[in-house]
PDB file of N, CA and C in Angstrom:
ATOM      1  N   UNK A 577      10.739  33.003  13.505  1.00 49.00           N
ATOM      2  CA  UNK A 577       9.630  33.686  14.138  1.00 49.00           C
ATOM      3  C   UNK A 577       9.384  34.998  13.394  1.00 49.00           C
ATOM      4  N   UNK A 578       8.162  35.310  12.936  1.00 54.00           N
ATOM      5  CA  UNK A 578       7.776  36.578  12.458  1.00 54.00           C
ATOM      6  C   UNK A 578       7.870  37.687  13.516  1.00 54.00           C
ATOM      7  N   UNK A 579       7.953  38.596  12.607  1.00 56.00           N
ATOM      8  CA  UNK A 579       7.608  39.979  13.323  1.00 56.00           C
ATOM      9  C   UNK A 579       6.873  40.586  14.308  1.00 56.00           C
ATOM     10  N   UNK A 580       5.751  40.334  13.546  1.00 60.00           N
ATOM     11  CA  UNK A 580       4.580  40.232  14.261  1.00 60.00           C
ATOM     12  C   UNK A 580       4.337  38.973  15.418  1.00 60.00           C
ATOM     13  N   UNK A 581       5.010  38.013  15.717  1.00 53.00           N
ATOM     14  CA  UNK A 581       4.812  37.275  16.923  1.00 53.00           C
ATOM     15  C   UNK A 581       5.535  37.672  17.550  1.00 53.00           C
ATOM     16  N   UNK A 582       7.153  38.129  17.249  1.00 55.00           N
ATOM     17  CA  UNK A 582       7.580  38.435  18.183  1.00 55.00           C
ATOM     18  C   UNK A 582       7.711  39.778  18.720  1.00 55.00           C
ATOM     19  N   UNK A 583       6.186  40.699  18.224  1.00 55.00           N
ATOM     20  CA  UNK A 583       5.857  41.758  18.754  1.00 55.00           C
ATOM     21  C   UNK A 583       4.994  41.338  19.743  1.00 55.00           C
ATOM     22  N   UNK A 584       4.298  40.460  19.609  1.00 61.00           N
ATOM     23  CA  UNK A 584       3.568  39.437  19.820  1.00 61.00           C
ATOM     24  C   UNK A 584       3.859  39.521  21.676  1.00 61.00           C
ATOM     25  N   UNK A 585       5.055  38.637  21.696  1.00 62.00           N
ATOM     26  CA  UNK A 585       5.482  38.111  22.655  1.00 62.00           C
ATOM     27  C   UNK A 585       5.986  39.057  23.728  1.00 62.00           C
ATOM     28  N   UNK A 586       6.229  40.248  23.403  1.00 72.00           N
ATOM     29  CA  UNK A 586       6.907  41.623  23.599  1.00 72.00           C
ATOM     30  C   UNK A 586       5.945  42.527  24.494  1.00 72.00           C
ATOM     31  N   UNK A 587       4.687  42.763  23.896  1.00 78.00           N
ATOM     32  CA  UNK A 587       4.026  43.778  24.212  1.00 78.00           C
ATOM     33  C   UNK A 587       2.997  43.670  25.238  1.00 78.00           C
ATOM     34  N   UNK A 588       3.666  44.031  26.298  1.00 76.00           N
ATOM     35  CA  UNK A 588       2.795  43.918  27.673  1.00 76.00           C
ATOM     36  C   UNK A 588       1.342  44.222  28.219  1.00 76.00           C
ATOM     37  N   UNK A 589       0.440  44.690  27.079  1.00 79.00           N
ATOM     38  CA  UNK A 589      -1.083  44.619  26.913  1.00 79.00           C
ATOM     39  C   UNK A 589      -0.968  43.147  26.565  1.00 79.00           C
ATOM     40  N   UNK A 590      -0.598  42.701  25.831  1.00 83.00           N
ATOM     41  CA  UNK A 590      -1.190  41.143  25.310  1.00 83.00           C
ATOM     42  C   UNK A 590      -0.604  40.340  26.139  1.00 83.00           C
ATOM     43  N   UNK A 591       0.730  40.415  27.029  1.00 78.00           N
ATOM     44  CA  UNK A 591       0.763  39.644  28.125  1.00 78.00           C
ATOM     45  C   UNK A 591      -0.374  40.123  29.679  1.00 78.00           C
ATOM     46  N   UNK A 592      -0.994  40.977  29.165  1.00 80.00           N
ATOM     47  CA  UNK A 592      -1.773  41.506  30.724  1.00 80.00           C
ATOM     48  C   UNK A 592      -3.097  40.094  30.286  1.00 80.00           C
ATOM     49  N   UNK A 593      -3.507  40.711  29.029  1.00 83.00           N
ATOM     50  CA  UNK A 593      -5.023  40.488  28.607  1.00 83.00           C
ATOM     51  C   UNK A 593      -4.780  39.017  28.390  1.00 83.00           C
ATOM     52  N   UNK A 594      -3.573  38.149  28.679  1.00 85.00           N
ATOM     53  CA  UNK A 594      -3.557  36.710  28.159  1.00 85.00           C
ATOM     54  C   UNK A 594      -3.496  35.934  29.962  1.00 85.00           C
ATOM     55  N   UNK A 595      -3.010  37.094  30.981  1.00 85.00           N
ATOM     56  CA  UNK A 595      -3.012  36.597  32.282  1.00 85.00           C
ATOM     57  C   UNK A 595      -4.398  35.842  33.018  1.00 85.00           C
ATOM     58  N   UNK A 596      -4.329  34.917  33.488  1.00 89.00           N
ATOM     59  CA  UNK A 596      -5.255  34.409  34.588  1.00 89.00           C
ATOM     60  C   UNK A 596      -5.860  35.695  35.622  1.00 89.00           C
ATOM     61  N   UNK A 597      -5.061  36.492  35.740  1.00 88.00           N
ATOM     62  CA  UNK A 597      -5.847  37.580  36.760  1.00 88.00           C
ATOM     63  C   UNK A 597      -6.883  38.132  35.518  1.00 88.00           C
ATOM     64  N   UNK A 598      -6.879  38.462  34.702  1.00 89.00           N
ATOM     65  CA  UNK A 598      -7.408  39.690  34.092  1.00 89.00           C
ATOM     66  C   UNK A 598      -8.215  38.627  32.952  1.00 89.00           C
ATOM     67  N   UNK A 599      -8.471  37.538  33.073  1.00 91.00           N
ATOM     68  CA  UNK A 599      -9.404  36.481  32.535  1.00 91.00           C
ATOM     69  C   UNK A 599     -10.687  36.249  33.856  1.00 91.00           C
ATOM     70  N   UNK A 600      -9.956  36.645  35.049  1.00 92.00           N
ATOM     71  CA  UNK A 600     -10.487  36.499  35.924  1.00 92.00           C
ATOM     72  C   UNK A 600     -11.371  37.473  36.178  1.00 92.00           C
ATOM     73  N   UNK A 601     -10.889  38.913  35.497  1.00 92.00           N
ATOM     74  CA  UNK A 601     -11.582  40.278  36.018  1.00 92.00           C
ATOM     75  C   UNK A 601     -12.843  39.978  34.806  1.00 92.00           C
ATOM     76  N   UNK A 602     -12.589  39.647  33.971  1.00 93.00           N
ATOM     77  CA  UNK A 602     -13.311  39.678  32.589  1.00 93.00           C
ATOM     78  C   UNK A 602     -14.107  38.536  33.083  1.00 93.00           C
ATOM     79  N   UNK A 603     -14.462  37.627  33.509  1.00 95.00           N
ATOM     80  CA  UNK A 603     -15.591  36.495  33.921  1.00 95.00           C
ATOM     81  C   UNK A 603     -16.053  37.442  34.664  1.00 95.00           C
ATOM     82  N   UNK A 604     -15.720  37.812  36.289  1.00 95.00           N
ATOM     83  CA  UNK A 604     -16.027  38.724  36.918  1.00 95.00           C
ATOM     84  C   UNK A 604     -16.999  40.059  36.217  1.00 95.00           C
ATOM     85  N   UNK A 605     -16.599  40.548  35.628  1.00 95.00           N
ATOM     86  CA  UNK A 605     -17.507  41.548  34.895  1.00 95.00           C
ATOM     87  C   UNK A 605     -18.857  40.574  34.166  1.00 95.00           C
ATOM     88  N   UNK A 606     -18.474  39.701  33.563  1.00 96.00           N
ATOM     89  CA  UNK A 606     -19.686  39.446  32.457  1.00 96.00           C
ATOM     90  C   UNK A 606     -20.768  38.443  33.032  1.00 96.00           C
ATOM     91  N   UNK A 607     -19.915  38.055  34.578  1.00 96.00           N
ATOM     92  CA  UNK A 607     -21.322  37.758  35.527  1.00 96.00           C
ATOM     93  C   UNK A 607     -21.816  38.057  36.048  1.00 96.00           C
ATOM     94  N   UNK A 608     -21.596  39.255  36.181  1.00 96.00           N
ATOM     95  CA  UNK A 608     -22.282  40.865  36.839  1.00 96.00           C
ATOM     96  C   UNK A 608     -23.173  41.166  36.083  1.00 96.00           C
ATOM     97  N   UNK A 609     -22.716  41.582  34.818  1.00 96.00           N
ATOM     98  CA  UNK A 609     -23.391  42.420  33.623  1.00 96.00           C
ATOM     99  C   UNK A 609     -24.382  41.768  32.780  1.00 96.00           C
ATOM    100  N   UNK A 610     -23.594  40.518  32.044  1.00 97.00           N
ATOM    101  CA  UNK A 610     -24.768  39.760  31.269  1.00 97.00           C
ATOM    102  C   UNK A 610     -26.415  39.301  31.612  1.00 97.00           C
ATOM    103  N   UNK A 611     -26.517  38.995  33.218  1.00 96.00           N
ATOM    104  CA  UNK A 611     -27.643  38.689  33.475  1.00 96.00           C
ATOM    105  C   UNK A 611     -28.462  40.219  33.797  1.00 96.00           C
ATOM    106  N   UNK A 612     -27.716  41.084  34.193  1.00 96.00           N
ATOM    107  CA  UNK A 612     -28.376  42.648  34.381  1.00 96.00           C
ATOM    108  C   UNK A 612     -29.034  42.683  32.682  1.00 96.00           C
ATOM    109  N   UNK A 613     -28.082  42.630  31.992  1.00 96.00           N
ATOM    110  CA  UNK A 613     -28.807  42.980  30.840  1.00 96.00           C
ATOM    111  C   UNK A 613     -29.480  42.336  30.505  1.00 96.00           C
ATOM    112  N   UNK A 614     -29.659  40.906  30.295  1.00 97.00           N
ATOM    113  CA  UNK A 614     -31.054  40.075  30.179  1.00 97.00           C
ATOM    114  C   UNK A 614     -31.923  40.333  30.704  1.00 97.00           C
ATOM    115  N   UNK A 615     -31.944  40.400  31.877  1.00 96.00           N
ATOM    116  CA  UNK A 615     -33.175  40.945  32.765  1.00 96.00           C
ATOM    117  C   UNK A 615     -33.795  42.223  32.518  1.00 96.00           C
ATOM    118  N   UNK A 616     -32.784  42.987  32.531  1.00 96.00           N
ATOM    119  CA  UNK A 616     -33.508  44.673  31.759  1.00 96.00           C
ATOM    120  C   UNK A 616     -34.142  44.569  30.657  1.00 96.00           C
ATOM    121  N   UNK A 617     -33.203  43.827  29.739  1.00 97.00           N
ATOM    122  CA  UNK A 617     -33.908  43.955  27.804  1.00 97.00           C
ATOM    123  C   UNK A 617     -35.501  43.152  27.937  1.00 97.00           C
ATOM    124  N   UNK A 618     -35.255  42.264  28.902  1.00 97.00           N
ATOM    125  CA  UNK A 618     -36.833  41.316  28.845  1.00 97.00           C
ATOM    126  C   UNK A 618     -37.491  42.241  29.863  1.00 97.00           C
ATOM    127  N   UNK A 619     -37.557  43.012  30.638  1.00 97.00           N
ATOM    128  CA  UNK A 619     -38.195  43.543  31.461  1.00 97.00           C
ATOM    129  C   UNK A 619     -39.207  45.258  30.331  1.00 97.00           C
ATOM    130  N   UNK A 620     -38.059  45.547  29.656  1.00 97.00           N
ATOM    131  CA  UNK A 620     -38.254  46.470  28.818  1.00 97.00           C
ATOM    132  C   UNK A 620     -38.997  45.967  27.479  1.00 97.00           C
ATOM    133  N   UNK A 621     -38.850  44.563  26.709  1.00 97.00           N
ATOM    134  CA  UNK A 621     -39.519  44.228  25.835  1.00 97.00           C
ATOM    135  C   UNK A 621     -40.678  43.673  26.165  1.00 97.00           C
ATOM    136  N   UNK A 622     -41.685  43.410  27.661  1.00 97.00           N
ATOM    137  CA  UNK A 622     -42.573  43.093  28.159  1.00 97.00           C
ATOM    138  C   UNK A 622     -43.302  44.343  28.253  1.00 97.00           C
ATOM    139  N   UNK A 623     -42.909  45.175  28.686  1.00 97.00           N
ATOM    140  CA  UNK A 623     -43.282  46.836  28.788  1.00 97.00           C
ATOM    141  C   UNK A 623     -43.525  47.182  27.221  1.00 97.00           C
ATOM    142  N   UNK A 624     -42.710  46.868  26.036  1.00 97.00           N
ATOM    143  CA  UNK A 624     -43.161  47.446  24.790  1.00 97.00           C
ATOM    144  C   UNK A 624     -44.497  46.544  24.547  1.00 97.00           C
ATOM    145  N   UNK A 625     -44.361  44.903  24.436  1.00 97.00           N
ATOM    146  CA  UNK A 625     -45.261  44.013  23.904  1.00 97.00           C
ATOM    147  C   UNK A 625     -46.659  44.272  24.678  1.00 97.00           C
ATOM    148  N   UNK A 626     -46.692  44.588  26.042  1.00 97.00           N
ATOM    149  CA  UNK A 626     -47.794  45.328  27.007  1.00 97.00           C
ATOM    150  C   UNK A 626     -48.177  46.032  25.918  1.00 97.00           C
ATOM    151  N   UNK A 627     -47.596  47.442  25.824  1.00 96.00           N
ATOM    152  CA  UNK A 627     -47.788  48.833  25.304  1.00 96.00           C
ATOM    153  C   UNK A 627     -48.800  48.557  23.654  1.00 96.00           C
ATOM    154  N   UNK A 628     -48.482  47.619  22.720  1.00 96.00           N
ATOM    155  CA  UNK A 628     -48.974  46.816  21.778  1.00 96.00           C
ATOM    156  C   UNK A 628     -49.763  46.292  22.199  1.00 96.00           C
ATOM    157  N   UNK A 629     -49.703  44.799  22.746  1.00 97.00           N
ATOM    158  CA  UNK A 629     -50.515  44.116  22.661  1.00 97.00           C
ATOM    159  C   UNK A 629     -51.797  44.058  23.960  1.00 97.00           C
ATOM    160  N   UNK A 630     -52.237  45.161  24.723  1.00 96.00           N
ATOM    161  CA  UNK A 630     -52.634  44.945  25.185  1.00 96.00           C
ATOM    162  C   UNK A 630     -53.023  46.218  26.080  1.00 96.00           C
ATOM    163  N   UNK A 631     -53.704  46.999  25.051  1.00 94.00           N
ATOM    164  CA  UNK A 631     -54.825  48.268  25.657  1.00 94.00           C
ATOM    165  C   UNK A 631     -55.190  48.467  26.406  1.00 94.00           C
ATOM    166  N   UNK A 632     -55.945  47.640  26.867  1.00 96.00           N
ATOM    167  CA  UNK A 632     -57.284  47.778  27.707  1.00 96.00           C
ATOM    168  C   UNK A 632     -56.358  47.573  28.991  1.00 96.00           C
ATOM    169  N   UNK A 633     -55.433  47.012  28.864  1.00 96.00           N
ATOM    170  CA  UNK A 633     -54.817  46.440  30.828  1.00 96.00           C
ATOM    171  C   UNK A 633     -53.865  48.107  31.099  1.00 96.00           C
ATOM    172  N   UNK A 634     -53.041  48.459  29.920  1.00 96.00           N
ATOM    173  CA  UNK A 634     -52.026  49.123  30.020  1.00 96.00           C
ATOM    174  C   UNK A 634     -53.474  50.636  30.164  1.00 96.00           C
ATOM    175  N   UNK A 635     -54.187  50.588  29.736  1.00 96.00           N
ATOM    176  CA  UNK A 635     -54.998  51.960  29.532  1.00 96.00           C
ATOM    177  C   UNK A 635     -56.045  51.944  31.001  1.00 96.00           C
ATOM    178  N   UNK A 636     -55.879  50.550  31.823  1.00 96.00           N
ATOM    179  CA  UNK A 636     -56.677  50.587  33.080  1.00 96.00           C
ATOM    180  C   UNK A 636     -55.849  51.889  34.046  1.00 96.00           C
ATOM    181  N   UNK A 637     -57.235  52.534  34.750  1.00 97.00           N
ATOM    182  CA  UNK A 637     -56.747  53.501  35.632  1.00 97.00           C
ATOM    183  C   UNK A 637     -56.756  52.863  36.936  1.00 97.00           C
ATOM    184  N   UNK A 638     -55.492  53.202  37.347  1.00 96.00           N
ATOM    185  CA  UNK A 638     -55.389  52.460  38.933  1.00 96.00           C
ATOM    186  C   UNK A 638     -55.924  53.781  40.079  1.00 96.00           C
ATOM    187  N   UNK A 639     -55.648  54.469  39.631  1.00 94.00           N
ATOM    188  CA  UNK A 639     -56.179  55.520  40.390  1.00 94.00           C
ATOM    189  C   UNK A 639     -56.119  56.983  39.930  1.00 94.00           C
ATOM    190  N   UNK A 640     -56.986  57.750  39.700  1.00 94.00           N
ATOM    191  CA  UNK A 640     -57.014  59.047  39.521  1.00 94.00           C
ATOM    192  C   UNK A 640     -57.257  58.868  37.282  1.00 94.00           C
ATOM    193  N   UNK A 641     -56.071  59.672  37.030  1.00 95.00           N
ATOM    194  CA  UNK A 641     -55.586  59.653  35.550  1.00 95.00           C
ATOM    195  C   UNK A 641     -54.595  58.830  35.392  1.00 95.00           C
ATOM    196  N   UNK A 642     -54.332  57.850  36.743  1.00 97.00           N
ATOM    197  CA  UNK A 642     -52.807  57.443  36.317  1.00 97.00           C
ATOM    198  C   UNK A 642     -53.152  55.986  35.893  1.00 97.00           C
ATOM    199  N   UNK A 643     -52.352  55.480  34.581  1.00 97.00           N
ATOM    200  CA  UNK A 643     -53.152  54.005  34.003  1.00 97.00           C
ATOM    201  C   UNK A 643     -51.925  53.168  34.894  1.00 97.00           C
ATOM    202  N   UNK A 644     -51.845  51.876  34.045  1.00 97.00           N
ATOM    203  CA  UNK A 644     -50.867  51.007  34.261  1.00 97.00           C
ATOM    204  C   UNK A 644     -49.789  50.957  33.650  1.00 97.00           C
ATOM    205  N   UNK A 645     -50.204  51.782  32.333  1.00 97.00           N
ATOM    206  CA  UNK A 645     -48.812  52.296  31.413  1.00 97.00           C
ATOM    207  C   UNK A 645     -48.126  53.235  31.859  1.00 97.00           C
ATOM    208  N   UNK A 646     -48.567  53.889  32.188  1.00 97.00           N
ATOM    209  CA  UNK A 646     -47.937  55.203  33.224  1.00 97.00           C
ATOM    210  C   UNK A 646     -46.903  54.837  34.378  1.00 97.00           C
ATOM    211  N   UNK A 647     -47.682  53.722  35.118  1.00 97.00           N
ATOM    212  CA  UNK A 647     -46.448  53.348  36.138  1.00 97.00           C
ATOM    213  C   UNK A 647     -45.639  52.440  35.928  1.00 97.00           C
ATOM    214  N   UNK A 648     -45.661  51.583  34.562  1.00 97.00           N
ATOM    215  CA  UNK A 648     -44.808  50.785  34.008  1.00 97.00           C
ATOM    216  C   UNK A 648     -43.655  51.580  33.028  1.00 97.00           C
ATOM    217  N   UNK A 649     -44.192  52.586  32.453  1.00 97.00           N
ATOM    218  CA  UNK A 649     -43.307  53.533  31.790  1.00 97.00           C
ATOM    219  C   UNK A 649     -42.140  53.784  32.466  1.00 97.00           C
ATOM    220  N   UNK A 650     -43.023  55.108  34.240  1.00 97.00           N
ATOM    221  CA  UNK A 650     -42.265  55.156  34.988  1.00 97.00           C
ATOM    222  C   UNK A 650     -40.997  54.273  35.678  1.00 97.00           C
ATOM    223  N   UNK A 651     -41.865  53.167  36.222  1.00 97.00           N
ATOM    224  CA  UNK A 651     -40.620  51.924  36.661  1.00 97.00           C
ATOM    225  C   UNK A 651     -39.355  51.447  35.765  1.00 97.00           C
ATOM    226  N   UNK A 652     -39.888  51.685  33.974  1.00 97.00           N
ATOM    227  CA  UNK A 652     -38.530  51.710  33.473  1.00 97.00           C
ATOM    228  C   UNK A 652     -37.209  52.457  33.750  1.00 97.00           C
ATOM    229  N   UNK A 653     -37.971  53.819  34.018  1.00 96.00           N
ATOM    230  CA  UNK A 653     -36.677  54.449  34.418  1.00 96.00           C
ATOM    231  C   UNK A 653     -36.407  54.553  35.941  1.00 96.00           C
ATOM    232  N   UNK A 654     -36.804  53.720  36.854  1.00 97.00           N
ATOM    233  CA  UNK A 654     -36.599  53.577  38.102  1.00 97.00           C
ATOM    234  C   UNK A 654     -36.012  52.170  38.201  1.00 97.00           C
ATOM    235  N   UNK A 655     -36.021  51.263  37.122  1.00 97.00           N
ATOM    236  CA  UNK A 655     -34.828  50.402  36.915  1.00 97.00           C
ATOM    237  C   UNK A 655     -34.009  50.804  36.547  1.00 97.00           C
ATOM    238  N   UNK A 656     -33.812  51.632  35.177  1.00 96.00           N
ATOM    239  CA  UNK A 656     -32.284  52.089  34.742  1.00 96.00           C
ATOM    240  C   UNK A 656     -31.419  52.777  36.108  1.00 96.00           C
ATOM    241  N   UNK A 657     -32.006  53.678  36.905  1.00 97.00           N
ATOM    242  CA  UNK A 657     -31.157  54.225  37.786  1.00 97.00           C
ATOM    243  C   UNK A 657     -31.063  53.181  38.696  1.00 97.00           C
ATOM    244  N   UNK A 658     -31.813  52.117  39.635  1.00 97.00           N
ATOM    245  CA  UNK A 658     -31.273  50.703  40.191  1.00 97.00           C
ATOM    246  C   UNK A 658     -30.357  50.112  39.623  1.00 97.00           C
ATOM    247  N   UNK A 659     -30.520  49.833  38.489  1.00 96.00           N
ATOM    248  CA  UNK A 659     -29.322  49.133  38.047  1.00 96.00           C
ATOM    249  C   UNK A 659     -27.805  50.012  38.004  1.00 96.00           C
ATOM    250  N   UNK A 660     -27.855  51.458  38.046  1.00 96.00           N
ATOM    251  CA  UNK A 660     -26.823  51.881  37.298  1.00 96.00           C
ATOM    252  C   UNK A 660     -26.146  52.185  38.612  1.00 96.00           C
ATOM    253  N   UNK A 661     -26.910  52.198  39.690  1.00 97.00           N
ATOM    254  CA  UNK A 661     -26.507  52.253  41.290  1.00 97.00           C
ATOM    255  C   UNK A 661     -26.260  51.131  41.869  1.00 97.00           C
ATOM    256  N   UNK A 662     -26.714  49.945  40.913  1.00 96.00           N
ATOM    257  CA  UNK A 662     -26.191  48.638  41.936  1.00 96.00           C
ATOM    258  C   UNK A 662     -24.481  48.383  41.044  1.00 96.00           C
ATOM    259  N   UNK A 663     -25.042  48.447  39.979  1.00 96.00           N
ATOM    260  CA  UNK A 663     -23.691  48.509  39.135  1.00 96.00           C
ATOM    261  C   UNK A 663     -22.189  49.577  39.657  1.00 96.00           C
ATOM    262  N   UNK A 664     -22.659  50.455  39.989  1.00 97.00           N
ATOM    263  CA  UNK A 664     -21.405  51.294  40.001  1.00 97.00           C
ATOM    264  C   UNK A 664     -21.111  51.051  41.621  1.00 97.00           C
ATOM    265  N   UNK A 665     -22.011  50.767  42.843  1.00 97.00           N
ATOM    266  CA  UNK A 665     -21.474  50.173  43.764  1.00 97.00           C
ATOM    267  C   UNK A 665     -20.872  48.923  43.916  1.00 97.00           C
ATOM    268  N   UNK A 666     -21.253  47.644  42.724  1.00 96.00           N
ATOM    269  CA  UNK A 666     -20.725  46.637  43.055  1.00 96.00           C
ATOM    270  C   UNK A 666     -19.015  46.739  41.912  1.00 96.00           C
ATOM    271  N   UNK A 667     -19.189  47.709  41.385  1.00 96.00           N
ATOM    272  CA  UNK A 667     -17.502  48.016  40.258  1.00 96.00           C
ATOM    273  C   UNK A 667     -16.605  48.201  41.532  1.00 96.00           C
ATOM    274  N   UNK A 668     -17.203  49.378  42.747  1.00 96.00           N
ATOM    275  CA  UNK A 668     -16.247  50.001  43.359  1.00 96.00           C
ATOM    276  C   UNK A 668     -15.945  48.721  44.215  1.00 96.00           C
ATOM    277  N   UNK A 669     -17.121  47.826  44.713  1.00 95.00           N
ATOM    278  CA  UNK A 669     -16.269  46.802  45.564  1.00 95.00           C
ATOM    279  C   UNK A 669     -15.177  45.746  45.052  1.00 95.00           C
ATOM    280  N   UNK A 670     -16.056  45.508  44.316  1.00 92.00           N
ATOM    281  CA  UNK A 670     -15.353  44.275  43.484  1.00 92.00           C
ATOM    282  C   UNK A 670     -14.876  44.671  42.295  1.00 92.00           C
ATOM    283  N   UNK A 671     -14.641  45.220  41.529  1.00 93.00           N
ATOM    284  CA  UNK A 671     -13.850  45.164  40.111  1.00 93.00           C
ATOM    285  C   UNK A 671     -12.768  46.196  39.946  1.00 93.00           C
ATOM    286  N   UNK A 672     -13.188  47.325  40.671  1.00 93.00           N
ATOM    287  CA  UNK A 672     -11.902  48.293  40.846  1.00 93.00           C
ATOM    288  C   UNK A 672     -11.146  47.886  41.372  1.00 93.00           C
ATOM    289  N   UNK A 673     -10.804  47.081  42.170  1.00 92.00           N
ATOM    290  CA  UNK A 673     -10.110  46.856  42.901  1.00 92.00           C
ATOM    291  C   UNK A 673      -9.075  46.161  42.555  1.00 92.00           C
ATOM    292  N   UNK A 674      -9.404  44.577  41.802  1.00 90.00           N
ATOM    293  CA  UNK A 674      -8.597  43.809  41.055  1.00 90.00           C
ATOM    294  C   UNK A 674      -8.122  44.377  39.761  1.00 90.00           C
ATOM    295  N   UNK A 675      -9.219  45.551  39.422  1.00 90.00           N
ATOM    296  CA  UNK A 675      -8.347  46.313  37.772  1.00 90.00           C
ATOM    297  C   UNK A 675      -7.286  47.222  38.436  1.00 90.00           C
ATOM    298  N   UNK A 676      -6.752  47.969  39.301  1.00 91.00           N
ATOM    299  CA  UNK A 676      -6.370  48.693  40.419  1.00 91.00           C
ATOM    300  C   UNK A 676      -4.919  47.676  40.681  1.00 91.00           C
ATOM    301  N   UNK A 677      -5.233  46.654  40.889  1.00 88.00           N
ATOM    302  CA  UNK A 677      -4.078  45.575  41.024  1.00 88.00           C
ATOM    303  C   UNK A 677      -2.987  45.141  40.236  1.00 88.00           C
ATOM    304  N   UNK A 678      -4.288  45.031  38.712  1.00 87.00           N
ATOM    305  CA  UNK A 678      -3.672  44.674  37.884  1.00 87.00           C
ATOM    306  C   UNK A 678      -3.119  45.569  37.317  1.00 87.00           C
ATOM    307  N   UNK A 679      -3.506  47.073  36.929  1.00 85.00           N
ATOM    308  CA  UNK A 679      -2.748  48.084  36.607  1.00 85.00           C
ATOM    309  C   UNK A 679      -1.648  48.216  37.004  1.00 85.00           C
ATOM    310  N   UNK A 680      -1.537  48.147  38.644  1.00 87.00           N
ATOM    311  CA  UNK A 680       0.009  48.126  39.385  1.00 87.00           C
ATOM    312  C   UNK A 680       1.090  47.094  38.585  1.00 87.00           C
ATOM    313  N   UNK A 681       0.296  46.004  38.813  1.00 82.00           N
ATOM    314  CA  UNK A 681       1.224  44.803  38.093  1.00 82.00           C
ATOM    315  C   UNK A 681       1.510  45.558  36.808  1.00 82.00           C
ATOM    316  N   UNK A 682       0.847  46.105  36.015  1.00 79.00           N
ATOM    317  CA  UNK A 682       1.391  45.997  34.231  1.00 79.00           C
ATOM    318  C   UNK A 682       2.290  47.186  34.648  1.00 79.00           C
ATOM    319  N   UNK A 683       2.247  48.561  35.926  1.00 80.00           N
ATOM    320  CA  UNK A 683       3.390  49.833  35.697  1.00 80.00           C
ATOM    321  C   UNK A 683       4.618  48.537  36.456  1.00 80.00           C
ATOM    322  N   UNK A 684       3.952  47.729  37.255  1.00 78.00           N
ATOM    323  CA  UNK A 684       5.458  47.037  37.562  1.00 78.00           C
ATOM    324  C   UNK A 684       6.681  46.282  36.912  1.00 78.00           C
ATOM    325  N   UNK A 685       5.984  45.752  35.555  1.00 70.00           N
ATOM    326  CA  UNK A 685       6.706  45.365  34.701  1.00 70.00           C
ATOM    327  C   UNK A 685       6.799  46.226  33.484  1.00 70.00           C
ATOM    328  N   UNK A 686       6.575  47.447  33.503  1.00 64.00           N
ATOM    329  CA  UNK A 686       7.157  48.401  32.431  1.00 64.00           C
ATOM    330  C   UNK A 686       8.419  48.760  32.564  1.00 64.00           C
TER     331      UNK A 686
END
């Protein structure tokens, strides 16, 4: 056995990150996150391709001086803070908790 495997075999980050719990936290996260971010990047590249392709709708005034680009601009950043508030409430329910666990577990076997 090399060195390197049987540092391998040794070092209790690579037994955390090879566990079923913490494969579990990591699905957990990236089915949270991955579709947030699809949805944002296409929500935001509809808002640019608008902004391009299509003047006359984005330059309509809905009322006063304010167009449709204006409140689509706006709503971008009234998604980033939705998301960053649904995100950091659903970490504290669900993901702190099991990383919180698993931390215990890895000081328990140090």
């Amino acid at each position: 056995m090399s060195n390197e495997a049987q540092l391998r075999q040794d070092d209790p980050n690579i037994a955390l990150q090879e566990s079923p719990e913490f494969a579990e936290l990591r699905a957990k996260f990236r089915r949270f996150v991955f579709p947030l971010t699809i949805a944002f990047l296409a929500w935001y590249f509809l808002y640019v391709l608008l902004a391009v392709l299509a003047h006359d709708f984005m330059g309509t005034r809905v009322f006063g001086n304010i167009t449709w680009g204006l409140i689509l601009g706006l709503l971008q950043f009234v998604s980033t803070f939705a998301i960053t508030i649904a995100y950091a409430r659903w970490a504290d329910r669900e993901l702190d908790p099991a990383a919180d666990a698993l931390a215990k577990k890895m000081e328990a076997h140090s």
